[in-house]
Short mmCIF file of N, CA and C in Angstrom, two decimals:
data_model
loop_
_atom_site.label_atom_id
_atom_site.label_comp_id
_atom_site.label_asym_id
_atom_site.label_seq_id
_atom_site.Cartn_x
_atom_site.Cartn_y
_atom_site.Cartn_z
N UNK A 7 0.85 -1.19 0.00
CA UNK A 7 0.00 0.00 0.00
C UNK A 7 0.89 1.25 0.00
N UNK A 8 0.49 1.69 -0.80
CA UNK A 8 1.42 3.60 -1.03
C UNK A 8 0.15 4.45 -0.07
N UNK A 9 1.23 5.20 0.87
CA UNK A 9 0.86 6.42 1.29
C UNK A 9 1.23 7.88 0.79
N UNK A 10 0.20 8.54 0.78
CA UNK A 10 0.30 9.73 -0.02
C UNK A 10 0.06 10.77 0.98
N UNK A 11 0.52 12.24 1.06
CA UNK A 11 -0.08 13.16 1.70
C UNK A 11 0.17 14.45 0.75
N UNK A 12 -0.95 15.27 1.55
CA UNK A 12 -1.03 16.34 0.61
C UNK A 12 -1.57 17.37 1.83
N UNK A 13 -1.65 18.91 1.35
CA UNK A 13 -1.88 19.60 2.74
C UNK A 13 -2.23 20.88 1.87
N UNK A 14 -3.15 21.51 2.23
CA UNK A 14 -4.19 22.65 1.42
C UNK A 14 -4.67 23.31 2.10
N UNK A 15 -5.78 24.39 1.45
CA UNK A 15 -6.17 25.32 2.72
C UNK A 15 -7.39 25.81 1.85
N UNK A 16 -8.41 25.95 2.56
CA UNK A 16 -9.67 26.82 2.06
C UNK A 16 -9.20 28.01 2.08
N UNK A 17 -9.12 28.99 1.44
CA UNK A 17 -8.56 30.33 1.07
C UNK A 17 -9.81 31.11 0.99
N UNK A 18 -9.30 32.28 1.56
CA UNK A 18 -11.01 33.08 1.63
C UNK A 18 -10.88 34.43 1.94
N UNK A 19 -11.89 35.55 1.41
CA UNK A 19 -11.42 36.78 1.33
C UNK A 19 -13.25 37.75 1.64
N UNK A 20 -12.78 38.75 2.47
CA UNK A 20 -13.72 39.52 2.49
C UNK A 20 -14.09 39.66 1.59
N UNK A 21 -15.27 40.57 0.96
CA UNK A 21 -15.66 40.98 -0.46
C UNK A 21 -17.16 41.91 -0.35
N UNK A 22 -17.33 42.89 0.01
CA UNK A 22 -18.35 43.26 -0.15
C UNK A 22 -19.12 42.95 1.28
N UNK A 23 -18.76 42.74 2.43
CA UNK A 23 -19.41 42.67 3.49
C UNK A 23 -19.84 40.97 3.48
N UNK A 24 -19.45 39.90 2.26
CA UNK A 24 -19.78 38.55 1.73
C UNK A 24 -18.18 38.03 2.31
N UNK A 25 -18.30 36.67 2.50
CA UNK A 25 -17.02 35.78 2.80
C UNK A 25 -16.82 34.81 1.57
N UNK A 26 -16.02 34.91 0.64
CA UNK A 26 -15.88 34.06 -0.05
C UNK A 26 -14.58 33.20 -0.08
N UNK A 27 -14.56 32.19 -1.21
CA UNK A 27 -13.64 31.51 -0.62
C UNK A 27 -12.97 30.69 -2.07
N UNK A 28 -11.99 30.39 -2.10
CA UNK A 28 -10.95 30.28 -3.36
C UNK A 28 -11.39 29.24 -4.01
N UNK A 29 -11.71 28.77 -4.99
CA UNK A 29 -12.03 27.20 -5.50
C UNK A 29 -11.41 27.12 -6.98
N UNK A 30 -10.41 25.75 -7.13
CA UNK A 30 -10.31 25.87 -8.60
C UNK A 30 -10.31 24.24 -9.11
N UNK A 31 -10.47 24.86 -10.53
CA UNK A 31 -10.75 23.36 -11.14
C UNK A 31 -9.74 23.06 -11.96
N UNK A 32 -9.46 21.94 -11.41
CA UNK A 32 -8.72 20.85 -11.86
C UNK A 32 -8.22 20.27 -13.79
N UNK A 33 -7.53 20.38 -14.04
CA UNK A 33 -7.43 20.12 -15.63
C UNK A 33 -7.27 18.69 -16.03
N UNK A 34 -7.07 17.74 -14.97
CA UNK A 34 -7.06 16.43 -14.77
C UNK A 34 -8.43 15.64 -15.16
N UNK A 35 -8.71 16.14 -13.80
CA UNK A 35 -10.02 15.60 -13.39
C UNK A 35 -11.00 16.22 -13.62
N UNK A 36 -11.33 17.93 -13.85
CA UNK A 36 -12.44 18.57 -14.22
C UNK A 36 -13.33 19.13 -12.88
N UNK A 37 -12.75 18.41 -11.88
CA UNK A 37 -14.01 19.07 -10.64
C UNK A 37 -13.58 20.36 -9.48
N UNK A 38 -14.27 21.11 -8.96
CA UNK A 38 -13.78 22.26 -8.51
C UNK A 38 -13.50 21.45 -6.74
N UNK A 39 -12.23 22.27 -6.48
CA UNK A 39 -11.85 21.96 -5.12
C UNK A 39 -10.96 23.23 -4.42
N UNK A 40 -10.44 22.26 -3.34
CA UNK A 40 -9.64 24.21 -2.67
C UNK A 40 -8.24 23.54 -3.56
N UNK A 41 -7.43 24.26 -3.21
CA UNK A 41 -5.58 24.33 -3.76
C UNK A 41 -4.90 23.30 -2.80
N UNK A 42 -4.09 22.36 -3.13
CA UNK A 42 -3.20 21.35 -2.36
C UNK A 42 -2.27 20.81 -3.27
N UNK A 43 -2.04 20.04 -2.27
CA UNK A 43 -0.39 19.38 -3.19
C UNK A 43 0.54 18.46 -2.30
N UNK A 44 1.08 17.80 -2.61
CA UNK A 44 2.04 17.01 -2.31
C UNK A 44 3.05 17.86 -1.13
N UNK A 45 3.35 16.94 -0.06
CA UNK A 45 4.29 17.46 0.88
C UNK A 45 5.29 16.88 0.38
N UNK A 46 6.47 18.02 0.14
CA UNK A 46 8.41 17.87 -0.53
C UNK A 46 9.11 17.69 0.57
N UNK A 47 9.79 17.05 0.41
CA UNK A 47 11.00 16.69 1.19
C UNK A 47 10.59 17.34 3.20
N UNK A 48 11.16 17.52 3.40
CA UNK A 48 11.01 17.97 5.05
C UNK A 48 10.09 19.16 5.29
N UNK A 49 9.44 19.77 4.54
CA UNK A 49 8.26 20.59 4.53
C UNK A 49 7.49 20.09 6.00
N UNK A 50 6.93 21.27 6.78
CA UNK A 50 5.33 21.00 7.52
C UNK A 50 4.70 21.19 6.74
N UNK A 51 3.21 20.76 7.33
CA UNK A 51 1.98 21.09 6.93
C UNK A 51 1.86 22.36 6.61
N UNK A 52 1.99 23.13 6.85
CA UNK A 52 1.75 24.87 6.92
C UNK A 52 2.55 25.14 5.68
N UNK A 53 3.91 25.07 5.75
CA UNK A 53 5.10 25.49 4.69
C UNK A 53 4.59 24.69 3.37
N UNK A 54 3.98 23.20 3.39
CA UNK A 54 3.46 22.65 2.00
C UNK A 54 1.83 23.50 1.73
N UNK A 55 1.08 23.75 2.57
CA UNK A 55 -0.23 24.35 2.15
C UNK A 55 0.28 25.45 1.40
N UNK A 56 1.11 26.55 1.88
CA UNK A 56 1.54 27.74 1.83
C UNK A 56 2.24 27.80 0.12
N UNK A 57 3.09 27.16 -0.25
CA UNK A 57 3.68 26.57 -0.98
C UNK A 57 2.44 26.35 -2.77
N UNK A 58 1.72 25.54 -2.02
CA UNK A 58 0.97 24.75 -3.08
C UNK A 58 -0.29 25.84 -3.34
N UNK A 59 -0.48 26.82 -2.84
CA UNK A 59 -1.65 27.80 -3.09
C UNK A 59 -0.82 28.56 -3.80
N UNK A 60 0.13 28.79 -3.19
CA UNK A 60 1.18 30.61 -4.27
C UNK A 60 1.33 29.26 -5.23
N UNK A 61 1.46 28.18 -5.89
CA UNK A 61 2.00 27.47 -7.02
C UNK A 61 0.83 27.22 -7.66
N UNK A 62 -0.22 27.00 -7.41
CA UNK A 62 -1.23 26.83 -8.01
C UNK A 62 -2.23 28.04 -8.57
N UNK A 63 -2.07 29.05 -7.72
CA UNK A 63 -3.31 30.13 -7.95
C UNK A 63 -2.58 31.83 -8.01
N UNK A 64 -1.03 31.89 -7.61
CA UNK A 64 -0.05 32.68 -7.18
C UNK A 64 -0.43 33.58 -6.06
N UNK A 65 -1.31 33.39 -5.28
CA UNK A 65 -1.73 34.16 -3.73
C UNK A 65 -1.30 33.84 -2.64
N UNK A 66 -0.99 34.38 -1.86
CA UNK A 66 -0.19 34.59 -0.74
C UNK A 66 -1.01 34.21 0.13
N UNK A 67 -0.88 33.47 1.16
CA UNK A 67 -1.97 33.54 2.50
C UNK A 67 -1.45 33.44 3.63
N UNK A 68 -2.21 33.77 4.86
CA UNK A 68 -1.65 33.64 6.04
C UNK A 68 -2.65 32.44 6.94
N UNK A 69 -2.17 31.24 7.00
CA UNK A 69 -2.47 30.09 7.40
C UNK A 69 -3.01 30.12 8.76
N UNK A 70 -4.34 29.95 9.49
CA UNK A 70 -5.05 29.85 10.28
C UNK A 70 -4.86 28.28 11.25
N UNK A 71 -4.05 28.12 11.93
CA UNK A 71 -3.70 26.44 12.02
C UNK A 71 -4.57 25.66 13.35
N UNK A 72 -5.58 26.88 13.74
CA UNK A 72 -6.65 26.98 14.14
C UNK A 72 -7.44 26.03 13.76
N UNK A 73 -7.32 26.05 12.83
CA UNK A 73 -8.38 25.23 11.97
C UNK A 73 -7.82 24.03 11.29
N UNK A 74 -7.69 22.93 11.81
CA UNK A 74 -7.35 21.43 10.88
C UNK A 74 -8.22 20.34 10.70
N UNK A 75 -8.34 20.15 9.57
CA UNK A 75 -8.98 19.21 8.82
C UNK A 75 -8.41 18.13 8.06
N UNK A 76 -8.76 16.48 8.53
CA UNK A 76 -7.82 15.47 7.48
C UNK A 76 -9.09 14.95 6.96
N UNK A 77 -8.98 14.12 5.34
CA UNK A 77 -9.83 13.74 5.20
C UNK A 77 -8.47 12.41 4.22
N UNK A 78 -9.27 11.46 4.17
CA UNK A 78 -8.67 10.06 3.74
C UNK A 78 -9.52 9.37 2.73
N UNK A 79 -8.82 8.76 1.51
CA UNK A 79 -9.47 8.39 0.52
C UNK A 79 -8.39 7.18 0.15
N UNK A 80 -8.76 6.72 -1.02
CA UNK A 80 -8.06 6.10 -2.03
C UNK A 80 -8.65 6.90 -3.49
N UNK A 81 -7.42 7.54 -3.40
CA UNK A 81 -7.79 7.43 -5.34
C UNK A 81 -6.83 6.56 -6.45
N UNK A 82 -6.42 5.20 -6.09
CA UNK A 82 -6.00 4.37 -6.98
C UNK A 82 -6.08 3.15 -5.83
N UNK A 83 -6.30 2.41 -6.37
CA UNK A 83 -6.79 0.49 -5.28
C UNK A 83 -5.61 0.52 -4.41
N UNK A 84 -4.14 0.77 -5.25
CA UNK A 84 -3.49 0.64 -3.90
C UNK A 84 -2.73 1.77 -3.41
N UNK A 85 -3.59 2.74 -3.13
CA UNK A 85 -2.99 4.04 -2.57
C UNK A 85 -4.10 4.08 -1.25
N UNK A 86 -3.31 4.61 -0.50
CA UNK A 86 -4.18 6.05 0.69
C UNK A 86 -3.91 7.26 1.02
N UNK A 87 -4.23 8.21 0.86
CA UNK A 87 -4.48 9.33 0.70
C UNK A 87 -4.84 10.06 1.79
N UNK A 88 -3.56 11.09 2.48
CA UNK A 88 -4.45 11.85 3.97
C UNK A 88 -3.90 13.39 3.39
N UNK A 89 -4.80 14.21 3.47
CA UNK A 89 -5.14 15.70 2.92
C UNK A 89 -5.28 16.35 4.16
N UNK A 90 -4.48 17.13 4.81
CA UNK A 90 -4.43 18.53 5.59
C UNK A 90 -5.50 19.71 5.48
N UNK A 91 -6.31 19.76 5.85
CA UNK A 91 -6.61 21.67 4.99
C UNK A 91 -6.83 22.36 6.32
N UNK A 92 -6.16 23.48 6.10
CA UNK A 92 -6.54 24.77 7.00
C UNK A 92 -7.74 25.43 6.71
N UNK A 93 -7.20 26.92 7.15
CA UNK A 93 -8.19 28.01 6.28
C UNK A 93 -6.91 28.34 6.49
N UNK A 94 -7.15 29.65 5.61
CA UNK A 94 -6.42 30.93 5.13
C UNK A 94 -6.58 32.07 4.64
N UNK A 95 -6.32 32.85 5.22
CA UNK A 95 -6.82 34.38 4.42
C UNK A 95 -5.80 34.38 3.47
N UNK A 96 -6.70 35.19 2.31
CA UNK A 96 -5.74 35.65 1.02
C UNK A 96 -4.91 37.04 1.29
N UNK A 97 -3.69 36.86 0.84
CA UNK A 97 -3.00 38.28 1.49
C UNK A 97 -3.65 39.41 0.08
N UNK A 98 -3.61 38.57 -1.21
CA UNK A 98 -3.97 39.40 -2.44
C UNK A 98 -4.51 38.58 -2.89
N UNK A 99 -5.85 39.03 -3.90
CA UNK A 99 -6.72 38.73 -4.43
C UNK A 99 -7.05 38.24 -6.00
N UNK A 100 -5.68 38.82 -6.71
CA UNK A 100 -5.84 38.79 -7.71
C UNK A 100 -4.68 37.27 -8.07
N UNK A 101 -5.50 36.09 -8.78
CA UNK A 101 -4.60 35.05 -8.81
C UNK A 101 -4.18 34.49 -10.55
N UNK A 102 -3.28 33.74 -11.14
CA UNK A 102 -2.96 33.42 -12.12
C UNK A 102 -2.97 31.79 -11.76
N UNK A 103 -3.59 31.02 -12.21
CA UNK A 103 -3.68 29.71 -12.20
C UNK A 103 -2.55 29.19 -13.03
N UNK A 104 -1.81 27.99 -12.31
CA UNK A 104 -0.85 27.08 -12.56
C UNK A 104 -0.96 26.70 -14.03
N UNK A 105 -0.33 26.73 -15.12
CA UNK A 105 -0.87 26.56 -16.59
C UNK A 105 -1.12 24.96 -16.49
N UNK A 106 -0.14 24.12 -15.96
CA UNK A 106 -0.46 22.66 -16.53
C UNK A 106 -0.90 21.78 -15.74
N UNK A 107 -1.43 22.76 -14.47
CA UNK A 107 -2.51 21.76 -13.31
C UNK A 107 -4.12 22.65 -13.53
N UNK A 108 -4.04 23.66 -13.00
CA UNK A 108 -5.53 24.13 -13.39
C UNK A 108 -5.83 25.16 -14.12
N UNK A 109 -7.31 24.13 -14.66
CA UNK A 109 -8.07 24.90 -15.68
C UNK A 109 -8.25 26.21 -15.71
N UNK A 110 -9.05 26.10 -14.69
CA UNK A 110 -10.05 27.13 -13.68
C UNK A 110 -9.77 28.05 -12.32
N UNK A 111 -10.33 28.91 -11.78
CA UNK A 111 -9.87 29.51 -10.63
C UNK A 111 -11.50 30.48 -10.11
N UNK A 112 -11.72 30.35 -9.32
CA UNK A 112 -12.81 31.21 -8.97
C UNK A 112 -13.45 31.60 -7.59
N UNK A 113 -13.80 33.23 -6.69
CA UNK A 113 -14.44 33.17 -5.84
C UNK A 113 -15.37 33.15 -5.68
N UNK A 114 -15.80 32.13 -4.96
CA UNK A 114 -16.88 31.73 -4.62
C UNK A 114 -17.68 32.05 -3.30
N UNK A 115 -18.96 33.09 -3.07
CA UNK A 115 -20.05 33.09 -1.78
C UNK A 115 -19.69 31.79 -1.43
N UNK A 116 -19.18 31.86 -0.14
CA UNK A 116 -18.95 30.70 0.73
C UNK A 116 -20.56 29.75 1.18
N UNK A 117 -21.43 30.57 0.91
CA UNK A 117 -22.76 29.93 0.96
C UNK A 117 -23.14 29.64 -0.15
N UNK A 118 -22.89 29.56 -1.18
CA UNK A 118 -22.58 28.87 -2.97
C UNK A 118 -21.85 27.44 -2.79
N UNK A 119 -20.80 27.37 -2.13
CA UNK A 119 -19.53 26.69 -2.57
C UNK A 119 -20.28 25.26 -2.38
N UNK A 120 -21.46 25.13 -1.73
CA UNK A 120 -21.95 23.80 -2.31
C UNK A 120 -22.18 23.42 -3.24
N UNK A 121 -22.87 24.15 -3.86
CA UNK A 121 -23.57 23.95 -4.88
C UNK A 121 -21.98 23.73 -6.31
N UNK A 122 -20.62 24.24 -5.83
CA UNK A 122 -19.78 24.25 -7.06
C UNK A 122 -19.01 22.95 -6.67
N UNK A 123 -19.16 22.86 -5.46
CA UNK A 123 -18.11 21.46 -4.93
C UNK A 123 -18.70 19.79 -5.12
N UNK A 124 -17.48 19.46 -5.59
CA UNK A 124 -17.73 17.79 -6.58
C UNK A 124 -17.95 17.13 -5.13
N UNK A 125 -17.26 17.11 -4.18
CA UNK A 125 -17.24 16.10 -3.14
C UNK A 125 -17.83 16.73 -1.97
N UNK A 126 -18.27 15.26 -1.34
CA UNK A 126 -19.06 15.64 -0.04
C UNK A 126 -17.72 15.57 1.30
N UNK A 127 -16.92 15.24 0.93
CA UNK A 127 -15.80 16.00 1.97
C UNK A 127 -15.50 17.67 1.57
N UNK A 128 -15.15 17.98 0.53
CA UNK A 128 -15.11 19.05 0.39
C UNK A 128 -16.16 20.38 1.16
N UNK A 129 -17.34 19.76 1.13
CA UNK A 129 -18.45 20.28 1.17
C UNK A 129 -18.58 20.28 2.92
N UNK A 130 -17.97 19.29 3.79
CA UNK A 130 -18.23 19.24 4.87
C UNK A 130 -16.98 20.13 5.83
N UNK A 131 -15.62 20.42 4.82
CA UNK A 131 -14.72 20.77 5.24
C UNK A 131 -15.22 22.79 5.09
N UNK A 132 -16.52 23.23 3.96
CA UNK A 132 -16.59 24.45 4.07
C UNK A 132 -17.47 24.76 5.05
N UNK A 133 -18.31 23.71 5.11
CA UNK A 133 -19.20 23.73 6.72
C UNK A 133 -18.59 24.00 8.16
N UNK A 134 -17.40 22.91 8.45
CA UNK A 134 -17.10 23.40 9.18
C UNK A 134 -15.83 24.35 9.46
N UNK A 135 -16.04 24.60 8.10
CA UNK A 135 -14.53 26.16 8.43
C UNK A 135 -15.67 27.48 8.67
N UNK A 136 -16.49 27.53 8.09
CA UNK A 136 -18.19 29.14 8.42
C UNK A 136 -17.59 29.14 9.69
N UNK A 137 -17.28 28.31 10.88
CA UNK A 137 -17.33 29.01 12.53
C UNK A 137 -15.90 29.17 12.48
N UNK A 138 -15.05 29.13 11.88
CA UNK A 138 -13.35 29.39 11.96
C UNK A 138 -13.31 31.18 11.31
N UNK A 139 -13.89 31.01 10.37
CA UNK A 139 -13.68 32.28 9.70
C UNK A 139 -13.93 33.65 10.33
N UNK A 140 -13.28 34.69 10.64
CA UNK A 140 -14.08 35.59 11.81
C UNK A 140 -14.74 36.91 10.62
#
């Protein structure tokens, strides 16, 4: 069995008196999620979330570690899969998506992000970040 980890962060930004929150889609797979990635060599959790959002979307954030979330899968028969996510505020708003990982990039009303999110982990991880977010 291969173990995998990866470590991400719901990213999220005032906007209009609204809380929204970072979501992008995937060029792989096609479905919208937050930003993650593979933990490198001696990296924490924090330094790989941090890492994999400025590489994926180019925004800066300041990591909330307040807030942790694992969620565990298999996405190949003999893999397992454990995913980190924080929250994070966006330091800047304006992002350029990774050319040869994602499609897509978009903020999303954090009271929307159901309705755009493929998975019901995803969906349970924006539920319970609403009481993290101040």
């Amino acid at each position: 069995m291969l173990n995998e980890k990866s470590c991400g962060a719901l990213v999220y930004r005032k906007y209009h008196g609204n809380t929204e929150i970072l979501l992008i889609k995937h060029i792989n797979s096609g479905h919208w999620s937050f930003p993650k990635g593979h933990v490198e060599g001696n990296e924490t959790e924090v330094e790989t979330a941090m890492r994999e959002i400025k590489e994926e979307t180019g925004i800066d954030v300041i990591i909330d570690q307040s807030f942790r979330e694992t969620v565990t899968y298999s996405p190949r028969r003999d893999t397992h899969k454990e995913v980190v996510y924080f929250i994070a505020k966006a330091k800047n708003t304006d992002y350029t998506p990774q050319e040869d990982e994602i499609a897509d990039i978009k903020w999303v009303e954090i009271g929307r992000a159901g309705s755009v999110l493929a998975y019901e982990n995803d969906k349970s991880i924006v539920n319970k970040a609403k009481n993290f977010i101040p």
